[in-house]
Tab-separated table of C-alpha atoms in Angstrom:
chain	number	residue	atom	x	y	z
K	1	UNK	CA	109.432	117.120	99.616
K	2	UNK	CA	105.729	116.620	100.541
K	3	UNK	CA	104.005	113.253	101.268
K	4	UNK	CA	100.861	112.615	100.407
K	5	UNK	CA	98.442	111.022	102.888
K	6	UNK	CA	95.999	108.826	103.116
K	7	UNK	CA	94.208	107.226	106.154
K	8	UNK	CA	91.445	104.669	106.505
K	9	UNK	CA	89.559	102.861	109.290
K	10	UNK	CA	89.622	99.195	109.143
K	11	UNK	CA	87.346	96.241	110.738
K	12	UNK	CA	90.250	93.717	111.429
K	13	UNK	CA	93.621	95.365	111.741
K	14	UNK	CA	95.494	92.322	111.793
K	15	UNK	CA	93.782	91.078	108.205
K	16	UNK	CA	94.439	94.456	106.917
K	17	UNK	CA	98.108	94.992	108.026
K	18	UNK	CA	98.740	91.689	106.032
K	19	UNK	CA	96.916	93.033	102.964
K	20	UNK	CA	98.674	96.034	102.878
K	21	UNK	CA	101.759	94.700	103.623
K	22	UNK	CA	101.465	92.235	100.389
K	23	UNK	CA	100.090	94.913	98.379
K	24	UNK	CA	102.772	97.329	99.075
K	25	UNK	CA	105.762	94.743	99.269
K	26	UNK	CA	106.823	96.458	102.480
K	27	UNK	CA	105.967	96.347	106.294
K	28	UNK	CA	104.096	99.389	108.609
K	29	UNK	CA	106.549	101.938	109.827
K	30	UNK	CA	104.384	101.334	112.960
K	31	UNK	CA	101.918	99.429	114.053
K	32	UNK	CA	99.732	99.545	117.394
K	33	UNK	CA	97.015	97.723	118.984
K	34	UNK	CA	94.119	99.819	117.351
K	35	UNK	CA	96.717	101.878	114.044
K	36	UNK	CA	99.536	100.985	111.668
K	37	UNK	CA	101.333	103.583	109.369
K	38	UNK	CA	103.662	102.587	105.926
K	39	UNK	CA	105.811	105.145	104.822
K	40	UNK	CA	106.596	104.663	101.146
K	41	UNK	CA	109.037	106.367	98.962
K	42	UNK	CA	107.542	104.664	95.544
K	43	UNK	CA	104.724	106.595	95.146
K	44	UNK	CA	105.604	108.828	98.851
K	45	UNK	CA	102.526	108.280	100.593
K	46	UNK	CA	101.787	108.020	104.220
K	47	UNK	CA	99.334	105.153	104.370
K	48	UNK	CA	97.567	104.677	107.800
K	49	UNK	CA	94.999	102.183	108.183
K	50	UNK	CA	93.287	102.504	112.116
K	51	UNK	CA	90.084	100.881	113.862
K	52	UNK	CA	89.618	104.086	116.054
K	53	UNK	CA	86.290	105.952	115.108
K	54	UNK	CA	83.417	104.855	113.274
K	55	UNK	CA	82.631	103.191	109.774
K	56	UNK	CA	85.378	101.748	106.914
K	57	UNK	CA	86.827	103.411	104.466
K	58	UNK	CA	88.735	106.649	103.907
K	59	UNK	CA	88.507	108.970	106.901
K	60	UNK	CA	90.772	112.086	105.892
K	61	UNK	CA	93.042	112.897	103.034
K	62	UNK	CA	96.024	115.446	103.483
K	63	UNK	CA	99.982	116.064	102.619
K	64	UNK	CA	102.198	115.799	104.890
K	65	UNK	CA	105.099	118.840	105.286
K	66	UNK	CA	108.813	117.882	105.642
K	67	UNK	CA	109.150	121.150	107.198
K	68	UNK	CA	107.401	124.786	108.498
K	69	UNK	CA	107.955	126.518	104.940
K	70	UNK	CA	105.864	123.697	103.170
K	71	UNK	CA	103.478	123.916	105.813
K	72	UNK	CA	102.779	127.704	105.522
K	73	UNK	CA	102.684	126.647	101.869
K	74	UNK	CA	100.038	124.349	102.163
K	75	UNK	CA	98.620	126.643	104.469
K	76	UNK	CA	98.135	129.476	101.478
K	77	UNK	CA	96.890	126.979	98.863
K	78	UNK	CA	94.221	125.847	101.661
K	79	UNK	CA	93.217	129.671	102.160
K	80	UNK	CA	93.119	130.292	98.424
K	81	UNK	CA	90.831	127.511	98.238
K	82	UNK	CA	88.054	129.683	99.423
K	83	UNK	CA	87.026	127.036	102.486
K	84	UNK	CA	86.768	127.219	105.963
K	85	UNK	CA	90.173	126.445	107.650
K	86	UNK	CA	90.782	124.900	110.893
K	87	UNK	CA	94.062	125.555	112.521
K	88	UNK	CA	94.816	123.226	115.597
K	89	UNK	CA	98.896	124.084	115.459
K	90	UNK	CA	100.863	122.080	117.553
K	91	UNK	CA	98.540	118.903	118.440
K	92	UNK	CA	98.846	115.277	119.240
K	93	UNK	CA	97.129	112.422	117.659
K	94	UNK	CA	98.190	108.850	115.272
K	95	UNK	CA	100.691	108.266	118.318
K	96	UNK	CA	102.441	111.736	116.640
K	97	UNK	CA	103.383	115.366	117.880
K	98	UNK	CA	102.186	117.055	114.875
K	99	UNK	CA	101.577	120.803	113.995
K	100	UNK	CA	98.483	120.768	111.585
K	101	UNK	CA	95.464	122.749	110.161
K	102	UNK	CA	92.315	121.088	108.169
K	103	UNK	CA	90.107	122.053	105.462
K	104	UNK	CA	87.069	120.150	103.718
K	105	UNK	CA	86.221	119.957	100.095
K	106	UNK	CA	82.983	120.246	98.814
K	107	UNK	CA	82.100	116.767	99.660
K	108	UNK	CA	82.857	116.792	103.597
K	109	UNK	CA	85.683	115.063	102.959
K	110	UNK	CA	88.757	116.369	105.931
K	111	UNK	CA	92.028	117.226	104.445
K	112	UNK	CA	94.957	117.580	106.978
K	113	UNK	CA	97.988	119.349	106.316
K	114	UNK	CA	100.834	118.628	108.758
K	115	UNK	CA	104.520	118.614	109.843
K	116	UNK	CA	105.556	115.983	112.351
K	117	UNK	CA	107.447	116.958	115.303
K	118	UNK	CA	107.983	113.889	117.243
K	119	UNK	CA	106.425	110.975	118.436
K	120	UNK	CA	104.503	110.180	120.898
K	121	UNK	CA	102.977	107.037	123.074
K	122	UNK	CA	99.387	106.883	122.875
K	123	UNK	CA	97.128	107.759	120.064
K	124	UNK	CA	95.624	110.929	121.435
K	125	UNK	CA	94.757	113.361	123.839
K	126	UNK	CA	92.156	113.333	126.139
K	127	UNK	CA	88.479	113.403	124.772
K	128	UNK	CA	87.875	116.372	127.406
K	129	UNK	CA	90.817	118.475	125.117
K	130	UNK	CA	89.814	116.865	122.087
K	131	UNK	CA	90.606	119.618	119.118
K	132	UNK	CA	87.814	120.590	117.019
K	133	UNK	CA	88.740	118.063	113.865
K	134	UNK	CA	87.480	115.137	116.151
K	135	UNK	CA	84.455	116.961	117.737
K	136	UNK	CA	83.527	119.042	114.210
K	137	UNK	CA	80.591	116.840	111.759
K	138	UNK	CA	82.304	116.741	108.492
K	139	UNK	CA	86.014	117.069	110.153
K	140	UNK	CA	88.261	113.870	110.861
K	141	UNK	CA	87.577	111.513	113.173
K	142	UNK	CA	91.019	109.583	113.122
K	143	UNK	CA	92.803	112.318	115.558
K	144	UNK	CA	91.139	110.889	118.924
């Protein structure tokens, strides 16, 4: 079953993290120095909240896929919806191993379909390697 996702960028992790917590009556899944991540079941929602990038508020939407036939699924509904898709495949970024593509609505905002593969130890890779959702205007900036 899919999980929606939502991620935000934050001023003070530590007052957020304790906000959130409250709010959702449960602690992060994970929490780092500069990202934490709740994984709810009531509504299922990924909730990350990070102080990478620039400006507050929401920086990407997107669903996450439990596995590779509700990714090509999201895939098709992201062609069909007649935008410009990014496919980065198997990527790392959010301290995850993640095979993802993007598209953006009408409004610039970034919507990320994804199935995590593992996890991994640092938030991202390399600026130098960076993919093209954290280099792209209008495309995520949470990835790096």
């Amino acid at each position: 079953m899919k999980r929606f996702h939502v991620h935000l960028h934050v001023d003070d992790l530590h007052k957020s993290i304790a906000f959130y917590s409250r709010l959702f009556a449960a602690e992060p899944a994970r929490v780092e120095a500069d990202y934490a991540k709740w994984m709810l079941e009531d509504p299922r929602v990924n909730f990350a909240i990070s102080t990478f990038g620039s400006g507050k508020g929401i920086d990407h939407l997107g669903i996450q896929a439990e596995d590779e036939g509700e990714l090509l699924e999201l895939r098709s509904r992201a062609e069909l919806a007649d935008r410009s898709l990014l496919d980065e495949g198997e990527t790392s970024c959010c301290y995850a191993r993640s095979d993802k593509h993007w598209v953006t609505d009408p409004q610039g905002i970034a919507w990320e379909h994804y199935r995590t593969l593992d996890t991994v130890p640092v938030h991202g890779i390399p600026r130098e390697q960076a993919s093209a959702c954290c280099v792209t205007p209008g495309k995520a900036s949470a990835c790096c």
